[in-house]
Short mmCIF file of C-alpha atoms in Angstrom, two decimals:
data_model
loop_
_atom_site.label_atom_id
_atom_site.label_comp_id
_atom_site.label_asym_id
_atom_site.label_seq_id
_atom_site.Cartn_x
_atom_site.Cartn_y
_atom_site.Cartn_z
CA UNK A 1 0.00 0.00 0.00
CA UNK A 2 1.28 3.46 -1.09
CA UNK A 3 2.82 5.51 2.02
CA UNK A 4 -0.45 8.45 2.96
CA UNK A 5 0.58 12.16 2.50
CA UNK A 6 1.71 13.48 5.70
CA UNK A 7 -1.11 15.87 7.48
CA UNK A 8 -3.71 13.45 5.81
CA UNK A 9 -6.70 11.77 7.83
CA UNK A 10 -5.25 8.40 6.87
CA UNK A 11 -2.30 8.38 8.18
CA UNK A 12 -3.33 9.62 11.57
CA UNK A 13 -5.39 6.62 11.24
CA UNK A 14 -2.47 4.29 10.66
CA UNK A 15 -1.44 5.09 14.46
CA UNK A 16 -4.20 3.64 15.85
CA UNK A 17 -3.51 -0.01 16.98
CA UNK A 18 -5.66 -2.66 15.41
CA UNK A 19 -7.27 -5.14 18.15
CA UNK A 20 -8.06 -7.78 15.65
CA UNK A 21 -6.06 -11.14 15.20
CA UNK A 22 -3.91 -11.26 12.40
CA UNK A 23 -5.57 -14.25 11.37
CA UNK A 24 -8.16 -13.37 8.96
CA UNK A 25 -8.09 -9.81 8.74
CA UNK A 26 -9.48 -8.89 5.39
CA UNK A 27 -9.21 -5.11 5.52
CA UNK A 28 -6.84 -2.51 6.77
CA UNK A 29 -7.84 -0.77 10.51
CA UNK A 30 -7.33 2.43 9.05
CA UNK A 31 -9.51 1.96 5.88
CA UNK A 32 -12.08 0.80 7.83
CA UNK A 33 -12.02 4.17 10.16
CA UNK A 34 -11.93 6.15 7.32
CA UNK A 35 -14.94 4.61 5.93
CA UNK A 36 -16.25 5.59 8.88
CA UNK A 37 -15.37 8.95 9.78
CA UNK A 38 -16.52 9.46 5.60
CA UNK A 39 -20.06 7.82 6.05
CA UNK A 40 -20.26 10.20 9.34
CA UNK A 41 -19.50 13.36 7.76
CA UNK A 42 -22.07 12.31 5.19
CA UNK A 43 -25.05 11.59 7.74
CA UNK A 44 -25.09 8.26 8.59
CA UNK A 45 -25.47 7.61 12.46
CA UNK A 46 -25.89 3.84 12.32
CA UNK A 47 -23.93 0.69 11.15
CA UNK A 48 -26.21 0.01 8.73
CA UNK A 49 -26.12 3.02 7.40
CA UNK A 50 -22.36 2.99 7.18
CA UNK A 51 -21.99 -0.01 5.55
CA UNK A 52 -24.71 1.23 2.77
CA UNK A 53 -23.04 4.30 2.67
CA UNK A 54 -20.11 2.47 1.65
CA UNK A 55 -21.98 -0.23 -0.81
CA UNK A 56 -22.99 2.93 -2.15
CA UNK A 57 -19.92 4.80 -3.81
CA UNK A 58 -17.33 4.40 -6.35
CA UNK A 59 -14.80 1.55 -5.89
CA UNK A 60 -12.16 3.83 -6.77
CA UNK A 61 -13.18 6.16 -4.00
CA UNK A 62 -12.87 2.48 -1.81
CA UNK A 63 -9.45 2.34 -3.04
CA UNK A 64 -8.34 5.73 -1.73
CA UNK A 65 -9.07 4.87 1.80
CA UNK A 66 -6.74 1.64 1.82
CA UNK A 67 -9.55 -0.31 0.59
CA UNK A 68 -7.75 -3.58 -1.97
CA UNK A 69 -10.79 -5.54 -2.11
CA UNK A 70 -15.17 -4.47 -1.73
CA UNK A 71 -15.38 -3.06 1.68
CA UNK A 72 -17.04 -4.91 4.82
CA UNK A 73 -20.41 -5.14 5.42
CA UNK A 74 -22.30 -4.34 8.35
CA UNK A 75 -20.90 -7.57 10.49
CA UNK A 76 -17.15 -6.73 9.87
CA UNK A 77 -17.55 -2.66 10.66
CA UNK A 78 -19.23 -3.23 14.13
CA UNK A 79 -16.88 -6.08 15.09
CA UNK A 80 -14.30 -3.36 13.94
CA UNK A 81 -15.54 -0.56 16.19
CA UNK A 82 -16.91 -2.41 19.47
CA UNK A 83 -12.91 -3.93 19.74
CA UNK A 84 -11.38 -0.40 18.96
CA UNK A 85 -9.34 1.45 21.29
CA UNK A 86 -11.46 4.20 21.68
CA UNK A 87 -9.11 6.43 23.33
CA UNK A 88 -6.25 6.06 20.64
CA UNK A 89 -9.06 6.61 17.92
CA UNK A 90 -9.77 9.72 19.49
CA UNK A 91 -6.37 10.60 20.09
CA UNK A 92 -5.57 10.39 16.57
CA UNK A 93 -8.63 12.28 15.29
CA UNK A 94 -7.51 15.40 17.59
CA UNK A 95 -3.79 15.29 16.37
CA UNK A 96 -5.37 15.29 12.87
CA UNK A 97 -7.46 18.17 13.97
CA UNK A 98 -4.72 19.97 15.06
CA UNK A 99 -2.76 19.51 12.00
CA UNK A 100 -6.09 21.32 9.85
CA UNK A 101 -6.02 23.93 12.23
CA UNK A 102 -2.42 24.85 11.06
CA UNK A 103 -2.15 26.30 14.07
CA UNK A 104 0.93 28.95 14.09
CA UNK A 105 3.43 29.94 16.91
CA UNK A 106 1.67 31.81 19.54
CA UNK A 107 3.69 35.00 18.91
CA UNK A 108 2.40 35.39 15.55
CA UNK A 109 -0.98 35.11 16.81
CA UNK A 110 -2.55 38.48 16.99
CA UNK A 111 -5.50 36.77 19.05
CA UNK A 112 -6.41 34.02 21.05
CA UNK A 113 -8.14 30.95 19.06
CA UNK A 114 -11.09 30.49 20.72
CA UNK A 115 -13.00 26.93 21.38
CA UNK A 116 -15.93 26.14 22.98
CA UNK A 117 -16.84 23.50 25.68
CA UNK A 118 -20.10 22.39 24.78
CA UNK A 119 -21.92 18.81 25.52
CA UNK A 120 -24.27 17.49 24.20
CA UNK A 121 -26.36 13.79 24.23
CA UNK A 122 -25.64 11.87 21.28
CA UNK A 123 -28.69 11.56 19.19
CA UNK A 124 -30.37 7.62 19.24
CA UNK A 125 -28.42 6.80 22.21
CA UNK A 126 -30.98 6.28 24.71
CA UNK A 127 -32.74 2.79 24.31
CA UNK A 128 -35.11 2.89 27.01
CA UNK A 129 -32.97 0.65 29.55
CA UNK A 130 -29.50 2.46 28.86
CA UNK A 131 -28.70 6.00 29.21
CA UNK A 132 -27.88 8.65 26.94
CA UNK A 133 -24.63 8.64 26.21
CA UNK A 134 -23.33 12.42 27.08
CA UNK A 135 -20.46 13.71 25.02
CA UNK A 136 -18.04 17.19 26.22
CA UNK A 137 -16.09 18.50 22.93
CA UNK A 138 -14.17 21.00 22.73
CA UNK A 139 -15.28 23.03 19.27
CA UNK A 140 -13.13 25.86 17.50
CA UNK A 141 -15.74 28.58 17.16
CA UNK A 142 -14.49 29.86 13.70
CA UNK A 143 -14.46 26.41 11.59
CA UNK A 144 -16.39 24.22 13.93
CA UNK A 145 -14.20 21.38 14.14
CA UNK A 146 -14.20 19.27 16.90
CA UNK A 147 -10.77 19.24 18.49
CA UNK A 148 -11.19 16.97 21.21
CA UNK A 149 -14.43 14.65 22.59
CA UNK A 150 -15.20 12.33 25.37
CA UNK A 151 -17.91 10.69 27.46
CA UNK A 152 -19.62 12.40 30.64
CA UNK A 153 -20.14 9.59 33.40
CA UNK A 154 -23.79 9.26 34.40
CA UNK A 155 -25.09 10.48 30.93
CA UNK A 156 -24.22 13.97 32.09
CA UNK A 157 -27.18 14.17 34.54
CA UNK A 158 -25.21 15.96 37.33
CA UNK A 159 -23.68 18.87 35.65
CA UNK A 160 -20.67 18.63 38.18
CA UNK A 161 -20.07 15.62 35.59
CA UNK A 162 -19.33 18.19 32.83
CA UNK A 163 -17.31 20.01 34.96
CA UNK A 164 -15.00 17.08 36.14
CA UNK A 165 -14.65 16.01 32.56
CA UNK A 166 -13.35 19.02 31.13
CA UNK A 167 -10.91 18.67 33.77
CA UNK A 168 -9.65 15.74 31.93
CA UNK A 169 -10.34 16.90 28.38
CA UNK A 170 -7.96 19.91 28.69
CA UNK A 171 -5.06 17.80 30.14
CA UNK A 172 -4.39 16.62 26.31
CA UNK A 173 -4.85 20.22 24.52
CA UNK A 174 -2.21 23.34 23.85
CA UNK A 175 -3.74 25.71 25.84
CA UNK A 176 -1.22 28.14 24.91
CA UNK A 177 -2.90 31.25 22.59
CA UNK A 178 -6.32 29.63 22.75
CA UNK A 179 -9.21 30.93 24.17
CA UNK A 180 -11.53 28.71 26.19
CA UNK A 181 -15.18 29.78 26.57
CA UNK A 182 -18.09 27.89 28.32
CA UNK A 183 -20.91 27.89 30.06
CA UNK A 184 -21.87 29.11 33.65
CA UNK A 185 -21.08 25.14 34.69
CA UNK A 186 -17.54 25.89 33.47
CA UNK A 187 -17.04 28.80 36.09
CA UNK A 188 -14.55 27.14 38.51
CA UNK A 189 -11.81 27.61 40.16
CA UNK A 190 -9.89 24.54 39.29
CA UNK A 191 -10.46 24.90 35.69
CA UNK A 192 -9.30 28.24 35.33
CA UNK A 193 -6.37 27.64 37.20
CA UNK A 194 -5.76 25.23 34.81
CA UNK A 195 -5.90 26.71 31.62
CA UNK A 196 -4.48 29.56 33.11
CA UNK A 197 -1.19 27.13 34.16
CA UNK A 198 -1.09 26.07 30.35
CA UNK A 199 -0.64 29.35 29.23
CA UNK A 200 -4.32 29.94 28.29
CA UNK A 201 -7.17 31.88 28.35
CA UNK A 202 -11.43 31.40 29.68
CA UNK A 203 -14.16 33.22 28.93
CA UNK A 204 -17.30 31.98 31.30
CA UNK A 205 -20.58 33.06 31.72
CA UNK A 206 -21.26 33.93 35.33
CA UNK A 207 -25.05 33.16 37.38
CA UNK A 208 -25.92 31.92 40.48
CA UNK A 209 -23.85 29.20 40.99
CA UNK A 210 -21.18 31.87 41.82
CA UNK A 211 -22.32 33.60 43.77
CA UNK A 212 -20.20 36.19 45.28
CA UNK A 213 -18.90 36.44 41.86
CA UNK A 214 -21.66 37.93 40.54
CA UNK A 215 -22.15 39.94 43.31
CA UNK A 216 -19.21 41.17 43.07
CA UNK A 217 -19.50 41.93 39.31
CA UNK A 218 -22.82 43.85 39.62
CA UNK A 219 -21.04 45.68 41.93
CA UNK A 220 -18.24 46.95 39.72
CA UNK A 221 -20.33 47.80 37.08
CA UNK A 222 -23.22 49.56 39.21
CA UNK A 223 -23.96 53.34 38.32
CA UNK A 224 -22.85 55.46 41.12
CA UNK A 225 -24.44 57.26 44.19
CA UNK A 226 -23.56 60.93 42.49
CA UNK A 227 -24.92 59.65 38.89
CA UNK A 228 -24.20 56.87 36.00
CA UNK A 229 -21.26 58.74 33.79
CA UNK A 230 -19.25 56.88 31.34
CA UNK A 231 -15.83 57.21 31.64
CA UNK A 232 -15.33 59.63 29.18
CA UNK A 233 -17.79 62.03 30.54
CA UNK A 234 -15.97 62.22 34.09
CA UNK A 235 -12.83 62.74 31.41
CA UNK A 236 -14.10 65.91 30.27
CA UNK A 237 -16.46 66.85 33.15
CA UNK A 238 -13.16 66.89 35.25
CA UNK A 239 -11.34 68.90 32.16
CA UNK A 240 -13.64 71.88 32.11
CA UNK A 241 -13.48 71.50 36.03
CA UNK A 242 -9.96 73.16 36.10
CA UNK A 243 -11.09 75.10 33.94
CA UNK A 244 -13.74 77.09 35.71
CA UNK A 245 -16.09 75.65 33.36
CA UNK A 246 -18.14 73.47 35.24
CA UNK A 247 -21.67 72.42 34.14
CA UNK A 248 -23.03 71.36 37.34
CA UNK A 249 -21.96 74.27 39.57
CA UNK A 250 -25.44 76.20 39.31
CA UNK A 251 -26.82 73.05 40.35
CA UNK A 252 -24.30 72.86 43.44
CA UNK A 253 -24.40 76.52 44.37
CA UNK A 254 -26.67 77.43 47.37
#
């Protein structure tokens, strides 16, 4: 099999470890991954789907992703996928992510890259018996690629769950020049202090869950006992002050 381009999905792909025997492997790992990651992109949200997905194009297109013979069928994708290595799949996925992102030296970044921690149950998870499984990614807000994703424990019903995870999410990432933004959820103290220790930035909403926070920033930003003025107009209020021009002195004058 020719050698992938460098940068390319595929040969992020090749990285990931293959589970199966060697006896009787038919098809590459990495041609069956990018089948799937393909068939995702292009709607499908079940293995059946996949597998027509794949029934359903060219077999040249087959032979770009690594394919050498017709590709699986349903059987041989989800005995692929339930024996992955989830968290070397995923791995591999963000380093490819990172590599589309181009992303430059942070000195030459005039701005922070910003990416959003957002989660989210995956749709046709829930079966009645089994929970909904509840994904965290973190999503760059200009091109809305998913840079990193994992499971929330307990289906994300406790959204101290969130929290916890995106502990662990970050812990993989360059922080450095990026700018992390979130929900009110996301407002902690451990959190910031960690992006903050990789040389990043937040941005979270603020509500009740903190408290004195908000208090605090209503505070700050309240008008004041003597009048709401903007800073400017204390500027130039205080100007024509030394001035002997003073608006407000007829008002002040007994």
């Amino acid at each position: 099999m020719d050698v992938h381009p460098a940068g390319s999905l595929l040969s992020f792909l090749a990285d990931v470890p293959d589970p199966r025997s060697r006896r009787g492997r038919r098809h590459p790992l990495q041609a069956i991954l990018a089948l799937v990651c393909c068939a995702l992109m292009c709607g499908a949200r079940s293995y059946a789907a996949i597998a027509q997905w794949a029934a359903d194009q060219d077999i040249a297109l087959m032979h770009q992703l690594g394919f050498t013979r017709k590709p699986p069928k349903i059987g041989g994708i989800r005995k692929a996928l339930i024996a992955l290595n989830l968290k070397a799949f995923e791995e591999a996925l963000t380093r490819w992510a990172e590599t589309l992102l181009n992303r430059p030296t942070s000195a030459a970044v005039p701005t922070p890259e910003a990416f959003a921690l957002d989660g989210k149950s995956a749709r046709g998870s829930f079966d009645g018996l089994v929970k909904a499984v509840h994904l965290l990614s973190l999503v760059a807000h200009e091109s809305g690629l998913t840079l990193a994703q994992t499971a929330v424990p307990n289906g994300g019903e406790n959204k101290t769950n969130e929290h916890k995870t995106a502990l662990r999410l970050l812990e993989g990432i360059v922080l450095e020049g990026r700018l992390i933004t979130g929900d009110a959820m996301f407002c902690q103290r451990d959190l910031s202090q960690q992006v903050i220790d990789a040389q990043g930035h937040y941005l979270w909403f603020v509500k009740e869950n903190q408290p004195t926070l908000l208090h605090d920033i209503k505070a700050a930003f309240a008008p004041s006992i003597e009048g709401a003025f903007s800073p400017s107009t204390a500027t130039n209020l205080g100007e024509r002050a030394r001035h002997g021009d003073d608006p407000r002195q007829g008002a002040w004058s007994s």
